[in-house]
Coordinates of C-alpha atoms in Angstrom, one line a residue:
X64 CA -25.2 -26.6 -60.9
X65 CA -26.2 -23.1 -61.8
X66 CA -25.7 -19.5 -60.9
X67 CA -28.8 -18.2 -59.2
X68 CA -30.9 -15.2 -59.9
X69 CA -33.8 -14.7 -57.6
X70 CA -36.4 -12.1 -58.1
X71 CA -36.5 -11.5 -54.5
X72 CA -39.7 -9.9 -53.5
X73 CA -42.6 -10.2 -55.9
X74 CA -45.1 -8.9 -53.4
X75 CA -47.7 -6.2 -53.3
X76 CA -46.0 -4.6 -50.4
X77 CA -48.8 -4.9 -48.0
X78 CA -47.8 -4.4 -44.5
X79 CA -47.9 -7.7 -42.9
X80 CA -45.2 -11.6 -43.3
X81 CA -50.1 -31.4 -41.9
X82 CA -51.1 -34.5 -41.4
X83 CA -49.4 -34.5 -44.7
X84 CA -52.4 -35.7 -46.6
X85 CA -53.0 -34.2 -50.0
X86 CA -56.7 -34.1 -49.4
X87 CA -56.2 -31.1 -47.1
X88 CA -55.5 -27.6 -48.2
X89 CA -52.4 -27.0 -45.9
X90 CA -53.4 -23.5 -45.0
X91 CA -50.7 -22.6 -42.6
X92 CA -48.1 -22.8 -45.4
X93 CA -49.6 -19.9 -47.5
X94 CA -51.1 -16.6 -46.4
X95 CA -52.9 -16.5 -49.7
X96 CA -54.7 -19.8 -48.9
X97 CA -55.8 -18.3 -45.6
X98 CA -57.4 -15.3 -47.3
X99 CA -59.4 -17.8 -49.4
X100 CA -60.4 -19.5 -46.2
X101 CA -61.9 -16.3 -44.8
X102 CA -64.1 -15.9 -47.9
X103 CA -65.3 -19.5 -47.8
X104 CA -66.2 -19.3 -44.2
X105 CA -68.6 -16.5 -45.1
X106 CA -70.3 -19.1 -47.4
X107 CA -70.6 -21.5 -44.5
X108 CA -72.0 -18.8 -42.2
X109 CA -74.8 -18.0 -44.7
X110 CA -75.5 -21.7 -45.1
X111 CA -75.8 -22.3 -41.3
X112 CA -78.0 -19.3 -40.9
X113 CA -80.3 -20.6 -43.6
X114 CA -80.3 -24.0 -42.0
X115 CA -81.2 -22.7 -38.6
X116 CA -84.0 -20.4 -40.0
X117 CA -85.6 -23.3 -41.9
X118 CA -85.4 -25.6 -38.9
X119 CA -86.9 -23.0 -36.6
X120 CA -89.8 -22.4 -39.1
X121 CA -90.5 -26.1 -39.0
X122 CA -90.4 -26.1 -35.1
X123 CA -87.5 -28.5 -35.1
X124 CA -85.1 -28.7 -32.1
X125 CA -81.7 -27.1 -32.7
X126 CA -78.6 -27.9 -30.8
X127 CA -77.6 -24.9 -28.7
X128 CA -74.0 -25.3 -29.8
X129 CA -74.9 -24.4 -33.4
X130 CA -76.1 -21.0 -32.2
X131 CA -72.9 -20.5 -30.2
X132 CA -70.6 -21.5 -33.1
X133 CA -72.6 -19.3 -35.5
X134 CA -72.4 -16.3 -33.2
X135 CA -68.7 -16.7 -32.7
X136 CA -68.0 -17.0 -36.4
X137 CA -70.0 -13.9 -37.1
X138 CA -68.2 -12.0 -34.4
X139 CA -64.8 -13.1 -35.7
X140 CA -65.7 -12.2 -39.3
X141 CA -67.0 -8.8 -38.3
X142 CA -63.5 -7.9 -37.1
X143 CA -61.9 -8.7 -40.5
X144 CA -61.8 -5.5 -42.4
X145 CA -59.6 -6.9 -45.2
X146 CA -59.4 -10.7 -45.9
X147 CA -56.0 -10.2 -47.6
X148 CA -54.5 -8.2 -44.7
X149 CA -56.0 -10.1 -41.8
X150 CA -54.0 -13.4 -42.0
X151 CA -50.7 -11.5 -42.5
X152 CA -50.6 -11.2 -38.7
X153 CA -49.6 -14.6 -37.2
X154 CA -51.9 -14.2 -34.2
X155 CA -54.9 -13.7 -36.6
X156 CA -53.8 -16.6 -38.8
X157 CA -53.6 -18.9 -35.7
X158 CA -57.1 -17.7 -34.6
X159 CA -58.5 -18.5 -38.0
X160 CA -57.0 -22.0 -38.4
X161 CA -57.6 -23.0 -34.8
X162 CA -61.3 -21.9 -34.8
X163 CA -62.3 -23.2 -38.2
X164 CA -60.6 -26.6 -37.8
X165 CA -62.6 -27.1 -34.6
X166 CA -65.9 -25.5 -35.2
X167 CA -67.1 -26.3 -38.8
X168 CA -66.5 -30.1 -38.8
X169 CA -68.4 -30.1 -35.4
X170 CA -71.3 -28.2 -37.1
X171 CA -71.4 -30.8 -39.9
X172 CA -71.4 -33.7 -37.4
X173 CA -74.2 -32.2 -35.3
X174 CA -76.4 -31.7 -38.3
X175 CA -75.7 -35.1 -39.7
X176 CA -75.8 -37.1 -36.4
X177 CA -76.8 -40.7 -36.5
X178 CA -80.3 -40.0 -35.2
X179 CA -80.9 -36.8 -37.1
X180 CA -83.4 -36.5 -39.9
X181 CA -81.9 -35.8 -43.3
X182 CA -84.3 -33.0 -44.5
X183 CA -83.8 -30.5 -47.3
X184 CA -82.3 -27.9 -45.1
X185 CA -79.6 -30.3 -44.0
X186 CA -79.0 -31.3 -47.6
X187 CA -78.6 -27.6 -48.6
X188 CA -76.1 -27.1 -45.8
X189 CA -74.2 -30.2 -46.9
X190 CA -74.0 -28.9 -50.4
X191 CA -72.5 -25.5 -49.3
X192 CA -70.1 -27.3 -47.0
X193 CA -68.7 -29.5 -49.8
X194 CA -68.5 -26.5 -52.2
X195 CA -66.3 -24.8 -49.7
X196 CA -64.2 -27.9 -49.2
X197 CA -63.8 -28.2 -53.0
X198 CA -62.8 -24.6 -53.4
X199 CA -60.2 -24.9 -50.7
X200 CA -59.1 -28.5 -51.4
X201 CA -60.4 -29.3 -48.0
X202 CA -60.9 -27.5 -44.7
X203 CA -58.0 -27.0 -42.3
X204 CA -56.7 -30.2 -40.6
X205 CA -55.2 -30.7 -37.2
X206 CA -51.9 -30.7 -38.9
X207 CA -52.5 -27.1 -40.0
X208 CA -53.1 -26.1 -36.4
X209 CA -49.9 -27.9 -35.4
X210 CA -48.0 -26.3 -38.2
X211 CA -49.2 -22.8 -37.2
X212 CA -48.2 -23.6 -33.7
X213 CA -44.7 -24.6 -34.7
X214 CA -44.5 -21.4 -36.8
X215 CA -45.4 -19.1 -33.8
X216 CA -42.9 -20.8 -31.6
X217 CA -40.3 -20.3 -34.4
X218 CA -41.2 -16.6 -34.7
X219 CA -40.7 -16.1 -30.9
X220 CA -37.3 -17.9 -30.9
X221 CA -36.0 -15.9 -33.9
X222 CA -37.4 -12.4 -33.2
X223 CA -37.4 -12.6 -29.4
X224 CA -40.5 -10.4 -29.0
X225 CA -41.8 -10.1 -25.4
X226 CA -44.3 -12.8 -24.5
X227 CA -46.2 -10.4 -22.2
X228 CA -46.9 -8.2 -25.3
X229 CA -47.6 -11.2 -27.5
X230 CA -50.2 -12.5 -25.0
X231 CA -51.9 -9.1 -25.2
X232 CA -52.0 -9.3 -29.0
X233 CA -49.1 -6.9 -29.7
X234 CA -46.2 -7.7 -32.0
X235 CA -43.7 -4.9 -32.2
X236 CA -46.4 -2.2 -31.9
X237 CA -48.9 -4.0 -34.2
X238 CA -52.0 -4.8 -32.2
X239 CA -54.8 -7.4 -32.8
X240 CA -57.2 -9.6 -30.8
X241 CA -55.1 -11.6 -28.2
X242 CA -54.8 -15.3 -28.1
X243 CA -57.3 -17.0 -25.9
X244 CA -56.1 -19.0 -22.8
X245 CA -57.0 -22.2 -24.6
X246 CA -55.0 -21.2 -27.6
X247 CA -51.9 -20.4 -25.5
X248 CA -52.3 -23.6 -23.6
X249 CA -52.5 -25.5 -26.8
X250 CA -49.3 -23.9 -28.1
X251 CA -47.4 -24.6 -24.9
X252 CA -48.6 -28.2 -24.7
X253 CA -47.5 -28.9 -28.4
X254 CA -44.1 -27.5 -27.5
X255 CA -44.0 -29.9 -24.6
X256 CA -45.0 -32.9 -26.7
X257 CA -42.4 -32.0 -29.3
X258 CA -39.7 -31.9 -26.6
X259 CA -39.3 -28.1 -26.9
X260 CA -39.2 -27.8 -23.1
X261 CA -37.5 -24.4 -23.2
X262 CA -40.3 -22.9 -25.2
X263 CA -43.0 -24.8 -23.3
X264 CA -41.7 -23.5 -20.0
X265 CA -41.6 -19.8 -21.0
X266 CA -45.1 -19.9 -22.4
X267 CA -46.6 -21.7 -19.4
X268 CA -44.6 -19.6 -16.9
X269 CA -46.1 -16.4 -18.4
X270 CA -49.5 -17.9 -18.5
X271 CA -49.2 -19.1 -14.9
X272 CA -48.0 -15.7 -13.7
X273 CA -51.1 -14.1 -15.2
X274 CA -53.4 -16.6 -13.5
X275 CA -51.7 -15.9 -10.2
X276 CA -52.3 -12.1 -10.8
X277 CA -56.0 -12.8 -11.2
X278 CA -56.2 -12.6 -15.0
X279 CA -58.2 -15.0 -17.1
X280 CA -60.8 -15.7 -14.4
X281 CA -63.5 -16.4 -17.0
X282 CA -61.4 -18.3 -19.5
X283 CA -62.8 -21.8 -19.0
X284 CA -59.3 -22.9 -18.0
X285 CA -58.4 -23.3 -14.3
X286 CA -55.2 -22.2 -12.6
X287 CA -54.8 -25.9 -11.5
X288 CA -54.7 -27.0 -15.1
X289 CA -51.9 -24.6 -15.9
X290 CA -50.0 -25.4 -12.7
X291 CA -50.1 -29.1 -13.4
X292 CA -48.9 -28.7 -17.0
X293 CA -46.1 -26.4 -15.9
X294 CA -45.1 -28.9 -13.2
X295 CA -44.9 -31.6 -15.8
X296 CA -42.6 -29.5 -17.9
X297 CA -40.3 -28.9 -14.9
X298 CA -40.2 -32.6 -14.2
X299 CA -39.4 -33.5 -17.8
X300 CA -36.5 -31.1 -17.7
X301 CA -35.0 -32.8 -14.6
X302 CA -36.3 -30.3 -12.1
X303 CA -38.8 -32.2 -9.9
X304 CA -38.1 -30.0 -6.9
X305 CA -39.6 -27.1 -8.9
X306 CA -42.6 -29.3 -9.8
X307 CA -43.2 -29.7 -6.1
X308 CA -42.8 -26.0 -5.5
X309 CA -45.4 -25.2 -8.1
X310 CA -48.0 -27.7 -6.8
X311 CA -47.5 -26.9 -3.1
X312 CA -50.2 -24.2 -3.4
X313 CA -52.6 -26.9 -4.5
X314 CA -51.8 -29.7 -2.1
X315 CA -55.4 -29.7 -0.8
X316 CA -56.7 -30.4 -4.3
X317 CA -57.4 -34.2 -4.5
X318 CA -57.0 -34.2 -8.3
X319 CA -53.4 -33.2 -7.8
X320 CA -52.5 -35.6 -4.9
X321 CA -51.1 -38.3 -7.2
X322 CA -48.9 -35.7 -9.0
X323 CA -47.5 -34.5 -5.7
X324 CA -46.7 -38.0 -4.6
X325 CA -45.0 -38.8 -7.9
X326 CA -42.8 -35.7 -7.8
X327 CA -41.8 -36.3 -4.2
X328 CA -40.7 -39.8 -5.1
X329 CA -38.9 -38.5 -8.2
X330 CA -37.2 -35.7 -6.3
X331 CA -35.7 -38.3 -4.0
X332 CA -34.7 -40.9 -6.7
X333 CA -33.5 -38.7 -9.5
X334 CA -29.7 -39.0 -9.8
X335 CA -27.6 -35.8 -9.8
X336 CA -26.4 -36.4 -13.3
X337 CA -30.0 -36.1 -14.6
X338 CA -30.8 -32.9 -12.6
X339 CA -30.8 -29.5 -14.3
X340 CA -30.9 -26.0 -12.9
X341 CA -32.4 -24.2 -15.9
X342 CA -34.0 -24.7 -19.3
X343 CA -31.9 -24.6 -22.5
X344 CA -33.0 -24.5 -26.1
X345 CA -32.6 -27.8 -28.0
X346 CA -33.7 -29.3 -31.3
X347 CA -31.5 -27.4 -33.6
X348 CA -31.7 -28.7 -37.2
X349 CA -28.2 -27.3 -37.8
X350 CA -25.3 -26.6 -35.5
X351 CA -26.1 -24.3 -32.6
X352 CA -23.6 -21.7 -33.8
X353 CA -25.1 -21.6 -37.3
X354 CA -28.6 -21.4 -35.9
X355 CA -27.6 -18.5 -33.7
X356 CA -25.9 -16.7 -36.6
X357 CA -29.0 -17.2 -38.7
X358 CA -31.4 -15.8 -36.0
X359 CA -29.1 -12.8 -35.3
X360 CA -29.1 -12.0 -39.0
X361 CA -32.8 -12.2 -39.2
X362 CA -33.1 -9.6 -36.5
X363 CA -30.6 -7.3 -38.1
X364 CA -27.2 -6.7 -39.7
X365 CA -24.3 -8.3 -37.9
X366 CA -21.4 -7.3 -40.2
X367 CA -18.7 -5.1 -38.6
X368 CA -18.5 -1.4 -39.4
X369 CA -15.3 -2.1 -41.3
X370 CA -17.0 -4.7 -43.5
X371 CA -20.0 -2.5 -44.1
X372 CA -17.7 0.3 -45.2
X373 CA -16.5 -1.8 -48.1
X374 CA -20.0 -2.2 -49.6
X375 CA -21.5 0.2 -52.0
X376 CA -24.2 1.0 -54.6
X377 CA -23.5 2.0 -58.2
X378 CA -24.9 2.3 -61.7
X379 CA -23.9 -0.8 -63.7
X380 CA -23.8 -0.9 -67.5
X381 CA -25.8 -3.7 -69.1
X382 CA -25.9 -5.4 -72.5
X383 CA -27.6 -2.3 -73.8
X384 CA -25.0 0.5 -73.4
X385 CA -27.5 3.3 -72.5
X386 CA -29.4 1.1 -70.0
X387 CA -27.9 1.5 -66.6
X388 CA -28.9 -0.8 -63.7
X389 CA -29.0 0.0 -60.0
X390 CA -26.7 -2.6 -58.3
X391 CA -26.1 -2.8 -54.6
X392 CA -23.3 -5.0 -53.4
X393 CA -24.2 -6.7 -50.1
X394 CA -21.1 -8.9 -49.9
X395 CA -17.8 -8.9 -51.7
X396 CA -16.5 -12.5 -51.7
X397 CA -18.5 -14.3 -52.7
X398 CA -20.1 -11.5 -54.6
X399 CA -23.8 -11.1 -53.7
X400 CA -25.7 -8.2 -55.2
X401 CA -29.2 -6.8 -55.2
X402 CA -30.5 -5.3 -58.4
X403 CA -33.2 -2.7 -57.7
X404 CA -36.3 -2.1 -59.8
X405 CA -36.1 -5.2 -61.8
X406 CA -39.8 -5.9 -62.0
X407 CA -42.7 -3.5 -61.9
X408 CA -46.1 -3.7 -60.0
X409 CA -48.1 -4.8 -63.1
X410 CA -45.7 -7.7 -63.6
X411 CA -45.9 -8.6 -60.0
X412 CA -49.7 -8.7 -60.1
X413 CA -49.5 -10.9 -63.2
X414 CA -47.2 -13.4 -61.5
X415 CA -49.4 -13.5 -58.4
X416 CA -52.6 -13.9 -60.3
X417 CA -51.4 -16.8 -62.6
X418 CA -49.7 -18.5 -59.7
X419 CA -52.7 -18.4 -57.3
X420 CA -54.5 -21.3 -58.9
X421 CA -51.3 -23.4 -59.2
X422 CA -49.7 -23.3 -55.8
X423 CA -49.1 -26.4 -53.8
X424 CA -47.0 -27.3 -50.8
X425 CA -43.3 -26.5 -51.3
X426 CA -40.9 -29.5 -51.2
X427 CA -37.2 -29.3 -50.3
X428 CA -36.4 -31.2 -53.5
X429 CA -38.5 -31.4 -56.6
X430 CA -38.9 -33.9 -59.4
X431 CA -38.0 -33.3 -63.0
X432 CA -41.3 -31.6 -63.7
X433 CA -41.1 -29.6 -60.5
X434 CA -44.0 -31.2 -58.7
X435 CA -44.1 -31.9 -55.0
X436 CA -44.3 -35.7 -55.6
X437 CA -40.6 -35.6 -56.3
X438 CA -39.5 -34.0 -53.1
X439 CA -39.8 -34.2 -49.3
X440 CA -42.3 -32.1 -47.4
X441 CA -40.6 -30.6 -44.2
X442 CA -41.3 -28.2 -41.4
X443 CA -38.1 -26.5 -42.5
X444 CA -39.9 -25.0 -45.4
X445 CA -43.2 -23.2 -44.8
X446 CA -44.5 -22.1 -48.2
X447 CA -46.5 -23.0 -51.3
X448 CA -45.1 -23.1 -54.8
X449 CA -46.2 -22.7 -58.4
X450 CA -44.0 -23.4 -61.5
X451 CA -44.4 -21.1 -64.6
X452 CA -42.9 -21.8 -68.0
X453 CA -41.6 -19.2 -70.4
X454 CA -43.4 -21.2 -73.1
X455 CA -46.8 -20.4 -71.6
X456 CA -46.6 -16.6 -71.0
X457 CA -45.0 -14.0 -73.3
X458 CA -44.5 -11.7 -70.3
X459 CA -42.2 -14.3 -68.8
X460 CA -40.1 -14.5 -71.9
X461 CA -39.8 -10.7 -71.8
X462 CA -38.8 -10.9 -68.1
X463 CA -36.2 -13.6 -68.9
X464 CA -34.7 -11.3 -71.6
X465 CA -34.5 -8.5 -69.1
X466 CA -32.6 -10.7 -66.7
X467 CA -30.2 -11.6 -69.5
X468 CA -29.6 -7.9 -70.3
X469 CA -28.9 -7.1 -66.6
X470 CA -26.7 -10.0 -65.6
X471 CA -25.1 -11.0 -68.9
X472 CA -26.2 -14.6 -68.3
X473 CA -28.1 -16.8 -70.8
X474 CA -31.7 -17.2 -69.6
X475 CA -33.6 -19.1 -72.4
X476 CA -35.9 -21.8 -71.2
X477 CA -36.5 -24.5 -73.8
X478 CA -37.4 -28.2 -73.9
X479 CA -33.8 -29.4 -74.4
X480 CA -30.4 -28.0 -73.4
X481 CA -32.0 -25.3 -71.2
X482 CA -30.0 -22.3 -70.1
X483 CA -32.4 -21.7 -67.2
X484 CA -35.3 -23.3 -65.4
X485 CA -39.0 -22.3 -65.1
X486 CA -40.0 -19.5 -62.8
X487 CA -40.7 -20.6 -59.3
X488 CA -43.3 -18.5 -57.5
X489 CA -43.8 -18.9 -53.8
X490 CA -46.2 -17.6 -51.2
X491 CA -45.2 -18.0 -47.6
X492 CA -47.4 -19.0 -44.7
X493 CA -47.5 -18.4 -40.9
X494 CA -43.9 -17.7 -40.0
X495 CA -43.0 -18.6 -43.6
X496 CA -39.3 -19.5 -44.0
X497 CA -36.8 -21.9 -45.5
X498 CA -34.1 -23.3 -43.2
X499 CA -30.4 -22.9 -44.0
X500 CA -29.5 -25.0 -47.0
X501 CA -27.1 -25.3 -49.9
X502 CA -29.5 -25.9 -52.8
X503 CA -30.0 -23.0 -55.2
X504 CA -33.3 -21.8 -53.6
X505 CA -34.1 -18.5 -52.1
X506 CA -36.9 -17.9 -49.7
X507 CA -37.7 -15.0 -48.3
X508 CA -41.5 -8.3 -45.6
X509 CA -42.8 -5.7 -43.4
X510 CA -41.2 -7.5 -40.4
X511 CA -39.1 -10.6 -41.1
X512 CA -38.5 -12.4 -44.3
X513 CA -35.0 -11.3 -45.2
X514 CA -32.5 -13.7 -46.9
X515 CA -29.4 -14.4 -44.8
X516 CA -26.1 -16.1 -45.4
X517 CA -25.0 -17.3 -41.9
X518 CA -21.5 -18.3 -42.8
X519 CA -20.5 -14.9 -44.1
X520 CA -22.8 -12.7 -41.9
X521 CA -24.6 -11.3 -44.9
X522 CA -28.2 -10.1 -45.0
X523 CA -30.1 -9.3 -48.1
X524 CA -32.8 -6.8 -47.3
X525 CA -36.4 -7.1 -48.3
X526 CA -37.4 -4.8 -51.2
X527 CA -40.3 -5.0 -53.5
X528 CA -39.4 -5.6 -57.1
X529 CA -35.7 -6.1 -56.5
X530 CA -33.6 -9.2 -57.5
X531 CA -30.8 -10.8 -55.6
X532 CA -28.0 -12.4 -57.6
X533 CA -25.1 -14.7 -56.8
X534 CA -23.2 -17.7 -58.0
X535 CA -23.4 -20.8 -55.9
X536 CA -20.4 -22.3 -57.7
X537 CA -16.9 -20.8 -58.0
X538 CA -15.2 -20.2 -61.4
X539 CA -13.3 -23.4 -61.1
X540 CA -16.5 -25.4 -60.7
X541 CA -16.3 -26.1 -57.0
X542 CA -19.4 -25.5 -55.0
X543 CA -19.2 -22.3 -52.9
X544 CA -20.3 -23.4 -49.5
X545 CA -20.3 -19.8 -48.3
X546 CA -23.5 -19.2 -50.3
X547 CA -25.4 -21.5 -47.9
X548 CA -28.4 -19.3 -47.2
X549 CA -31.8 -19.3 -45.5
X550 CA -35.1 -17.4 -45.6
X551 CA -36.0 -15.7 -42.3
X552 CA -39.5 -16.4 -41.1
X553 CA -42.2 -13.8 -42.0
X554 CA -43.4 -12.1 -38.8
X555 CA -45.8 -9.5 -40.3
X556 CA -46.7 -9.5 -43.9
X557 CA -47.5 -11.7 -46.9
X558 CA -44.5 -12.8 -48.9
X559 CA -44.5 -13.5 -52.6
X560 CA -41.2 -14.5 -54.2
X561 CA -40.1 -15.7 -57.6
X562 CA -36.9 -17.6 -58.3
X563 CA -35.1 -17.9 -61.7
X564 CA -32.4 -20.5 -61.7
X565 CA -29.7 -20.1 -64.4
X566 CA -28.0 -23.4 -65.3
X567 CA -24.2 -23.7 -65.4
X568 CA -24.1 -25.4 -68.8
X569 CA -25.8 -22.4 -70.4
X570 CA -23.1 -20.0 -69.3
X571 CA -19.9 -21.7 -70.5
X572 CA -19.0 -18.8 -72.8
X573 CA -20.4 -16.2 -70.5
X574 CA -18.8 -16.9 -67.2
X575 CA -15.4 -18.4 -68.1
X576 CA -12.8 -20.0 -65.9
X577 CA -10.2 -17.8 -64.4
X578 CA -6.5 -17.7 -65.0
X579 CA -5.9 -19.9 -62.0
X580 CA -8.1 -22.2 -59.9
X581 CA -8.7 -19.6 -57.2
X582 CA -10.0 -16.9 -59.5
X583 CA -13.0 -15.0 -58.1
X584 CA -15.5 -12.5 -59.4
X585 CA -14.5 -8.9 -59.1
X586 CA -16.7 -6.5 -57.1
X587 CA -16.0 -3.6 -59.4
X588 CA -17.3 -4.9 -62.7
X589 CA -19.0 -2.0 -64.4
X590 CA -19.4 -3.8 -67.7
X591 CA -20.5 -7.3 -68.8
X592 CA -17.0 -8.4 -69.8
X593 CA -16.3 -10.9 -67.1
X594 CA -13.3 -9.9 -64.9
X595 CA -11.7 -11.7 -62.1
X596 CA -8.9 -11.3 -59.6
X597 CA -6.2 -14.0 -59.8

């Protein structure tokens, strides 16, 4: 395997952060795709307004729901000052996906009902509808809504923001239109269905508390519905007595009588070994300790003061003697560094622009040509990827040469005997992240999005135009398991990242073996002559 250089944060530093069917656009995995969705909805709004106007002029009957959906869509669009910034808030992103996935297919089915006349106005709307679908590779699916739901739950778990603020549309001081009761209930129920009872309980409990305080009286959801759902979560967690306690206030409601009888029976029959007194988080994809380390690092630095005192920044010499490089050491062993000001704004825009038309859902593994077909799609990776070759773009060859000058590593990408791989450019979606892993991949904003190494309590900060660099193999050829790393979920912002993987076979004469099998890279290496401590 190869040493890794990752151009960490190729992002215009804007302040943000499926049914797996390839016929859908998978919007929740890319903030960029969500901005396109906003633009295409404007096309649909114009088409629906035109359809309604023509039908009215012909004195045809129009379903009232079409007026309602149109008015709602126009109201929502009027609140979007900047289509690029709007979906960088996860609440906005969820609003957008949830509403469009439900409303616009319904509009199409109403206009093209079995008994409806297929006139020219309907055909015109159908044309605009399919143009939007083609531009977006399909409208959002139910899987997009579920993916956005999982991402919001993940953000809450990792960053521990207060639910009372989140329900009001506030995330760490950033305010937007709050989630509706139906949206909150959808998120809580999905958590329940996915056996995330800890998360379902906290969301439902806050919702129920607000209902009891007289909020949400005109929400279209009843307090009985919330109470019944909360009671079900208590029961599934082995707490039927709490289910009875919740429903006691509604014992006169005939719709809940069967639920009450069931919980009474279960309260008597449930053995002590299956009873619980509180909710605990479950469903960790790694060990609980590793997950807790990961989440703590996402929230901030966890190194001791003594360890932090051993880190430093300095001017490093490069392959060009008069060219000094800003290097920040963020961990000593294994050595992990952050090179500052590696790529400029114009180069960032270039990479974003040429990648925008190429991105597709990121896989955990990839085939020889880098396409998704060779890898597995997973909720552990919420991003979309484009692969760019040095052969295609002179600017990329120039950038590869710059990386070689800075690191001293061979970076040429060619058809055979490659020293490096293509550039991988990623855009992250709602709560975009990549779970802890050992492959040489780096994911990573205004809030969130850092890259963390849970085993060594190391956090690489987010910085536009900087590049993180480390070796994932030791000098003796053994894999360095301490470089296991993960991208923190993006809470506020839009994250663009580009990776450059440098292959081991291309560095045989550049990063040589040490004098013994335990040789390591020095932290003070102010020149490109490889040094190590035996």
